[in-house]
Phi, psi and omega in degrees: 000074199292345180284313176290329203066069180209162188207158189267004171275338165080351179291306184294334180290305168302301177266001173065014168266135173295140174273191176284334182284300191306323159328300174297310177314306178310313179301318174306316188268329179092026175277130172305150170311304188315336188282333210259338181296146169293159185299328189275009160267359193254169198293299200313310193296312180290344180300301177304327174303307185254023170296321177272174188271138180255090181274147179278153179295327191141177175302136183289341180280353181270002180283144178264129192248118194311156171320297182308322182282323184281334198270340182285149182252131177250126186247166192282164181293135174290115172239161165245148181280145188287155181274152179100167169284154176307134176274142186272330180247150194271146192269118172310127172280162179321126173085005188264139189274116183283167172288144192276151177286150181305146184278142195266114179271162172262157169312120169249139190294130177274359176277297191251352185059029172264160190266152169107351162204170195264173171295320185309321191229048164285124191246009190257124183300145189297000000 
């Protein structure tokens, strides 16, 4: 339902960014994608948000901290390291395009540089 900006997958409803289903429907009708995004994702809204002057409150050391807060001892949370080897690659989030995998090359002989066999069973004369 492009007019109401809703989809059965609820991704479009909650995040206000068109999901794949909404993009396919918009292509079929001829609606541009930027009209389907929420207004807070548009550049004009971001510029208006930061158009005014942002002044800091002052130095952090000048702030009065209550005695009950400053006297408390805060320890880091009790956590346990995950078992197993750490993951080397990042898990892509929903909607991200995965990079294409590398091409698989055939065996290449180290002696004659031809493909299809290796040095141990190379029968090309030296």
